Tab-separated table of C-alpha atoms and ligand atoms in Angstrom:
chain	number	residue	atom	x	y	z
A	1	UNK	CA	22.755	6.004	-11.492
A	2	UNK	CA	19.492	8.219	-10.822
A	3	UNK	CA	16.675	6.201	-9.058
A	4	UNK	CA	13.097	6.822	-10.341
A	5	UNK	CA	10.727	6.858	-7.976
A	6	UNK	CA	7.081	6.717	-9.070
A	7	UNK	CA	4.575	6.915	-6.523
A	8	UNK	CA	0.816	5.176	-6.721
A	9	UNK	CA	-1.259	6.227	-3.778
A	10	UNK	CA	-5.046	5.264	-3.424
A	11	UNK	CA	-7.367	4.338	-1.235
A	12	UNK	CA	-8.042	0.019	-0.450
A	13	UNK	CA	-9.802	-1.226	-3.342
A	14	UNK	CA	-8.382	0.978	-5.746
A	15	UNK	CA	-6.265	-1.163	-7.778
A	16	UNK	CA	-2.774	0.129	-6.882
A	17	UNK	CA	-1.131	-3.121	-5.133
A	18	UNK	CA	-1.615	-5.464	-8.271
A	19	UNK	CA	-0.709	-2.263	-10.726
A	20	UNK	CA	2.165	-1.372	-8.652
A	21	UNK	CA	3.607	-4.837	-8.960
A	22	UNK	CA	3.039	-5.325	-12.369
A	23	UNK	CA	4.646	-1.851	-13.491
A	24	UNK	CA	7.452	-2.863	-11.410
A	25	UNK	CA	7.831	-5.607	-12.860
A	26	UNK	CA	7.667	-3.951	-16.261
A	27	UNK	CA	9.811	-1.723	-15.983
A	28	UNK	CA	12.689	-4.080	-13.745
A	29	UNK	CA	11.828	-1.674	-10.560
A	30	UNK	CA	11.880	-2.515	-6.599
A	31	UNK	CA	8.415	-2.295	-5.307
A	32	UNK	CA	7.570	-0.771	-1.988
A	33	UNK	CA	3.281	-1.819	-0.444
A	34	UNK	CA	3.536	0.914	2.486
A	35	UNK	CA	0.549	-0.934	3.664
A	36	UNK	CA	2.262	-3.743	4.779
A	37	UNK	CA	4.454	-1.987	7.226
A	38	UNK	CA	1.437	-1.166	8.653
A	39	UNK	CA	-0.368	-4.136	8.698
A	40	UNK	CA	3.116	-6.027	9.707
A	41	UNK	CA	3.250	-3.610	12.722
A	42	UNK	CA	-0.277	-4.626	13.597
A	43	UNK	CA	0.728	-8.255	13.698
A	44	UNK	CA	3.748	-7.806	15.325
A	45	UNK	CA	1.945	-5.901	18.158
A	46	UNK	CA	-0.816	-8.793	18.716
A	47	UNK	CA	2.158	-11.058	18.672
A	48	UNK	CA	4.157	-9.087	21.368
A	49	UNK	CA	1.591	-8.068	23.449
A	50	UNK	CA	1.701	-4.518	22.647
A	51	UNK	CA	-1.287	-2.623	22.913
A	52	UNK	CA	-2.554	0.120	20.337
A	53	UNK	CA	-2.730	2.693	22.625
A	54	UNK	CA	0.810	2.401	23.823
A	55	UNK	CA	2.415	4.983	21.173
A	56	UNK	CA	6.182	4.809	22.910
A	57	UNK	CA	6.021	0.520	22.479
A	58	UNK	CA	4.461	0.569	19.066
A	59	UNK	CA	7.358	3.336	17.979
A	60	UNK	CA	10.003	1.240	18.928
A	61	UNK	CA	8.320	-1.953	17.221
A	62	UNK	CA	7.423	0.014	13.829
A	63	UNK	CA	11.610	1.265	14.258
A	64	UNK	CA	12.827	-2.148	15.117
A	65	UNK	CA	10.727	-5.283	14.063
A	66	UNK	CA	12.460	-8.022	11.828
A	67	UNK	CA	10.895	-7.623	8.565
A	68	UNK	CA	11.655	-8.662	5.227
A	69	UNK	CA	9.835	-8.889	1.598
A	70	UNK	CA	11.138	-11.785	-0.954
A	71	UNK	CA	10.385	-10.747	-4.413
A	72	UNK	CA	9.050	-13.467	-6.860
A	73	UNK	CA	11.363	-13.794	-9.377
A	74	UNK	CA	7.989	-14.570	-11.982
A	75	UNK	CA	6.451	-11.352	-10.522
A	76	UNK	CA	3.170	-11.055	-8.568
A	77	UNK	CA	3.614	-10.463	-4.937
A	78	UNK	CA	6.434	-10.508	-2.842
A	79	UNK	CA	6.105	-12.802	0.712
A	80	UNK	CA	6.298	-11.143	3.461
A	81	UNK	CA	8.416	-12.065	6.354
A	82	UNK	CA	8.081	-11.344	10.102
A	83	UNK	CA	10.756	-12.202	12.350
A	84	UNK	CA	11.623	-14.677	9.653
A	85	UNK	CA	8.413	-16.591	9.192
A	86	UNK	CA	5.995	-16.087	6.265
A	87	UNK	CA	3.116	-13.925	6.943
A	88	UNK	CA	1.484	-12.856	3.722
A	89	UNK	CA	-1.668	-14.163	4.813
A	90	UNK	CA	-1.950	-13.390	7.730
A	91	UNK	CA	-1.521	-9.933	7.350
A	92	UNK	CA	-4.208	-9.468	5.192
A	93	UNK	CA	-7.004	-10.621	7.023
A	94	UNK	CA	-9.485	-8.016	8.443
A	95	UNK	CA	-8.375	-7.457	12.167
A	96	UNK	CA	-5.029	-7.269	11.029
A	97	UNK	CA	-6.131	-4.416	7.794
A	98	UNK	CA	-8.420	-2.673	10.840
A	99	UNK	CA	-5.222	-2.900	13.461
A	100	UNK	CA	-3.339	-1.722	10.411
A	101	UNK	CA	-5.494	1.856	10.130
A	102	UNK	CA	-5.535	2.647	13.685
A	103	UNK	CA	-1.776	2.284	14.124
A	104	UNK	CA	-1.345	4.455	10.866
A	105	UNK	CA	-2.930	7.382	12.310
A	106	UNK	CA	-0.106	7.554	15.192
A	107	UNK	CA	2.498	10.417	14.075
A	108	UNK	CA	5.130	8.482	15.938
A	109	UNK	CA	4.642	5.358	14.154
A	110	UNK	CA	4.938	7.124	10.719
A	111	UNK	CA	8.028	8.907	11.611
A	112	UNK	CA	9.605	5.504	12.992
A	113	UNK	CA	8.379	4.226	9.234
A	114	UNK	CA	9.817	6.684	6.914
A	115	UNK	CA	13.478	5.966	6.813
A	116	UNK	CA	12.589	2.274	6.053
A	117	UNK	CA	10.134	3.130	3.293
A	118	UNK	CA	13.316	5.304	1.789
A	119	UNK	CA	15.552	2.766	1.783
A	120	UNK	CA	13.527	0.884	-0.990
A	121	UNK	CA	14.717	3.761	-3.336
A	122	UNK	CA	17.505	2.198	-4.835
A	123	UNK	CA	18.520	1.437	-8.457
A	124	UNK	CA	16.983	1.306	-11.109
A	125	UNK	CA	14.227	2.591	-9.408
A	126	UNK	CA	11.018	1.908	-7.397
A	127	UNK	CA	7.198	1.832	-7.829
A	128	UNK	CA	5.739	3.083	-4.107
A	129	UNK	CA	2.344	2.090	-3.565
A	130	UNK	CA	0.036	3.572	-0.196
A	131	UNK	CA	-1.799	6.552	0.832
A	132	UNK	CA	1.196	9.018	1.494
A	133	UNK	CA	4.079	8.049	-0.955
A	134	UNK	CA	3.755	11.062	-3.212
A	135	UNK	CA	2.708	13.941	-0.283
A	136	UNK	CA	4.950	12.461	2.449
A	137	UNK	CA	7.441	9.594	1.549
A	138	UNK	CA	8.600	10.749	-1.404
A	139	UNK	CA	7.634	14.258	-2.264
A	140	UNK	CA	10.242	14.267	-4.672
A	141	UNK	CA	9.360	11.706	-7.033
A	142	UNK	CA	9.341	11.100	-10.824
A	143	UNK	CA	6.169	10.625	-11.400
A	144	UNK	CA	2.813	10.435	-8.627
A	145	UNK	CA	-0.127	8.772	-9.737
A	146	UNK	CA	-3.522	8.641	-7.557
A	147	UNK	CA	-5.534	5.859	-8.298
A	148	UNK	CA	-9.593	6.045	-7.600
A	149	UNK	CA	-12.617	3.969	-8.068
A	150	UNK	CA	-15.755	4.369	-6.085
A	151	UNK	CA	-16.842	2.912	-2.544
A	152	UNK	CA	-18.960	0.500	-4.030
A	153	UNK	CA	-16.615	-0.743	-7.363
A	154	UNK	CA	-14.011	-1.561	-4.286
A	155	UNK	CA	-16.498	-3.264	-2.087
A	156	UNK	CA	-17.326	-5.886	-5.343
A	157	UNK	CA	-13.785	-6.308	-5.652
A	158	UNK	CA	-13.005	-7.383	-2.307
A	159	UNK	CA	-16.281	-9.486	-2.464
A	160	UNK	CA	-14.739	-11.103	-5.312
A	161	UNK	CA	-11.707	-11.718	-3.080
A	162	UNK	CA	-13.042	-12.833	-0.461
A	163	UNK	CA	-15.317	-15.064	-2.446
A	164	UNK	CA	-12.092	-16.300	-4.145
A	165	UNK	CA	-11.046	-17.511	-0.929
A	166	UNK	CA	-13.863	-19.363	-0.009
A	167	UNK	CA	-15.116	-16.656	2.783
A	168	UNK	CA	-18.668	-16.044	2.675
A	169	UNK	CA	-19.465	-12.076	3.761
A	170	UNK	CA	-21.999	-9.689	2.867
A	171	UNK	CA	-21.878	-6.791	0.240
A	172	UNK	CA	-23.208	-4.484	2.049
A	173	UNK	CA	-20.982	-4.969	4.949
A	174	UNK	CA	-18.251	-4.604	2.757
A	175	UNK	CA	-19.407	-1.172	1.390
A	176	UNK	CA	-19.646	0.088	4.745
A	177	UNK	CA	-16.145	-0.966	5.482
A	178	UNK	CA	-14.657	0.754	2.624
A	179	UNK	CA	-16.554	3.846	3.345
A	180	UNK	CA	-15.370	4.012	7.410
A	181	UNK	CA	-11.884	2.834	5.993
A	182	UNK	CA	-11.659	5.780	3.212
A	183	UNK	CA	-13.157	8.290	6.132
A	184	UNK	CA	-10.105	7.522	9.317
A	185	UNK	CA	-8.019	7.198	6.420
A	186	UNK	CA	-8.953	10.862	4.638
A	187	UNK	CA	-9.953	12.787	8.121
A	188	UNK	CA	-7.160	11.858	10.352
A	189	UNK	CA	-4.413	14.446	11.432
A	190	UNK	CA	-1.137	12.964	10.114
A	191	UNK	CA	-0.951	11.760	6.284
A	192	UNK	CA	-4.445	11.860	5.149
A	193	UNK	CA	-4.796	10.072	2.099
A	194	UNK	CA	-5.056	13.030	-0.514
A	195	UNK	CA	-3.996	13.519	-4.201
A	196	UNK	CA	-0.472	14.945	-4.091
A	197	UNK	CA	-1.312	18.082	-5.781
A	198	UNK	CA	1.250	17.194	-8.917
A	199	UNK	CA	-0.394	12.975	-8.902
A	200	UNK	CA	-1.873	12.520	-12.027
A	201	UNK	CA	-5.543	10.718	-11.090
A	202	UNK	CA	-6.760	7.578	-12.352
A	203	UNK	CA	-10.014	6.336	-11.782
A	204	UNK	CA	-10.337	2.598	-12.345
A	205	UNK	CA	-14.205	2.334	-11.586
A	206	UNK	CA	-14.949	0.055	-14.918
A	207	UNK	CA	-11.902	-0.405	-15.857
A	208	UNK	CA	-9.999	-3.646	-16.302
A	209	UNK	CA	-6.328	-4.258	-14.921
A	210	UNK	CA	-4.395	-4.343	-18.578
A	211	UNK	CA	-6.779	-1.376	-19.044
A	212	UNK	CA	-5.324	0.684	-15.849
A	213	UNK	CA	-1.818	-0.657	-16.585
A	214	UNK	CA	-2.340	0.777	-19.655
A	215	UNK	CA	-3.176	3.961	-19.025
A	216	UNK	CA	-0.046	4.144	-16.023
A	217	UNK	CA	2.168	2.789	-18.973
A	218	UNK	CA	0.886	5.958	-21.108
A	219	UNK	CA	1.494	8.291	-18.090
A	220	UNK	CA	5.417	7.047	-17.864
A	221	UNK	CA	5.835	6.729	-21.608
A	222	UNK	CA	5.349	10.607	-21.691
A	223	UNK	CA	7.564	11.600	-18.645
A	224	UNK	CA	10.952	11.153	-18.043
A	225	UNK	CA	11.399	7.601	-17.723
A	226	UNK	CA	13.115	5.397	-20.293
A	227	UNK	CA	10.576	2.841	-20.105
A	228	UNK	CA	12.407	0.796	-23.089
A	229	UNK	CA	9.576	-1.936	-24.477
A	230	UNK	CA	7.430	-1.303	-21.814
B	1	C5P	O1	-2.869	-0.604	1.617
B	1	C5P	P1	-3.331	-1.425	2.788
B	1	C5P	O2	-4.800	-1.652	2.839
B	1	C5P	O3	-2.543	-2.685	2.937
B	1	C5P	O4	-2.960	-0.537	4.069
B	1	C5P	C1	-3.400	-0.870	5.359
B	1	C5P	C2	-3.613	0.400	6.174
B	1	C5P	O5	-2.346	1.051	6.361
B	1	C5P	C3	-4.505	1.449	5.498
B	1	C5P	O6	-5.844	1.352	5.871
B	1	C5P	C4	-3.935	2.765	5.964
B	1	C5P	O7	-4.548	3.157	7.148
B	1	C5P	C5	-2.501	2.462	6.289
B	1	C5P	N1	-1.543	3.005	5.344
B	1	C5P	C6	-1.112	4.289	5.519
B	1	C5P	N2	-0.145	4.824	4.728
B	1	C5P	C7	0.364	4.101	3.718
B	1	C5P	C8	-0.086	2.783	3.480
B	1	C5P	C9	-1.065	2.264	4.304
B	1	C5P	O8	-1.581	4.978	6.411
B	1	C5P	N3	1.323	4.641	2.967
């Protein structure tokens, strides 16, 4: 059986974790978030002792550590396992995103990374979501979408998060996050987060989720894909 890999790559903010996971689980597909390889790496490095700089330890780690996702049978997000214990949380929290970026922009790491992000192609397909699925991961894909929205649209939705959550932070700090995120993110050497030239863009600034999902449904209703009632 063919596997359909559609790829949804965007910077923080943009929308792509919560419209990769419902497409997948539209359309019955495995669901890859890149991002928490990374941020899973971070972890595990606090949690060995492994510094950032050390490029040869953090290699080995990224090729190695005992990760796993468990898939909600009702949809939403999957938990997210390290060395067996549940760390969704915790690997969302800000050192952990920040630990995330810098260990991203080692070339060593990402090589160590991309045989495990292929694996999750397998049938009947998979929605990829991160910054390099499309250009790097999975150049070959059915379909490549590149989600957008601006600095400040994904500041006031991590607000709103955080807010959620009972965390009180400020606005403006947030914007200024985003923006130094979106710039080590888009300037550094190895997988810059950039449109794959054949993504199709989105941009979500004012948009509404069924809105996006929407328009993503529209993209894969006119390609390839069997999408069946979706
Ligand atoms: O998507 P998320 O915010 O969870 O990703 C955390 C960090 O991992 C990003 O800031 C980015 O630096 C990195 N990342 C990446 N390539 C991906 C996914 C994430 O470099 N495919």
């Amino acid at each position: 059986m063919e596997v359909n890999v559609i790829t949804i790559d965007g910077p923080s903010g943009s929308g792509k974790g919560t419209i990769s996971q419902l497409l997948a689980s539209r359309l019955g597909y495995h669901y890859l978030d890149s991002g928490a390889l990374y941020r899973l790496l971070a972890l595990a490095a606090k949690r060995h002792k492994v510094s950032l700089d050390d490029i040869e330890d953090l290699a080995v780690l990224a090729a190695h550590m005992d990760i796993a996702f468990q898939m909600n049978p009702e949809g939403g997000s999957p938990e997210v396992l390290l060395e067996g214990e549940d760390v969704t949380d915790q690997i969302r929290d800000e050192e952990v995103g920040a630990g995330a970026s810098r260990v991203a922009a080692i070339a060593q790491v990402r090589k160590a990374l991309l045989d495990r992000q292929r694996a999750f192609a397998r049938a009947p397909g998979l929605v990829a979501d991160g910054r390099d699925m499309g250009t790097v991961v999975f150049p070959d894909a059915t379909i490549k979408i590149y989600l957008t929205a601006s600095p400040e649209e994904r500041a006031q939705r991590r607000h709103n998060q955080l807010i959620g959550k009972g965390e009180s932070v400020s606005l403006a700090d947030l914007v200024e996050k985003v923006r130094s995120r979106d710039e080590r993110d888009m300037n550094r050497d190895i997988s810059p987060l950039v449109a794959a030239s054949d993504a199709i863009t989105v941009d979500t600034s004012g948009k509404s989720i069924p809105e996006v999902l929407e328009v993503v449904l529209d993209i894969v209703r006119h390609s390839e894909i069997s999408v069946g009632t979706a």
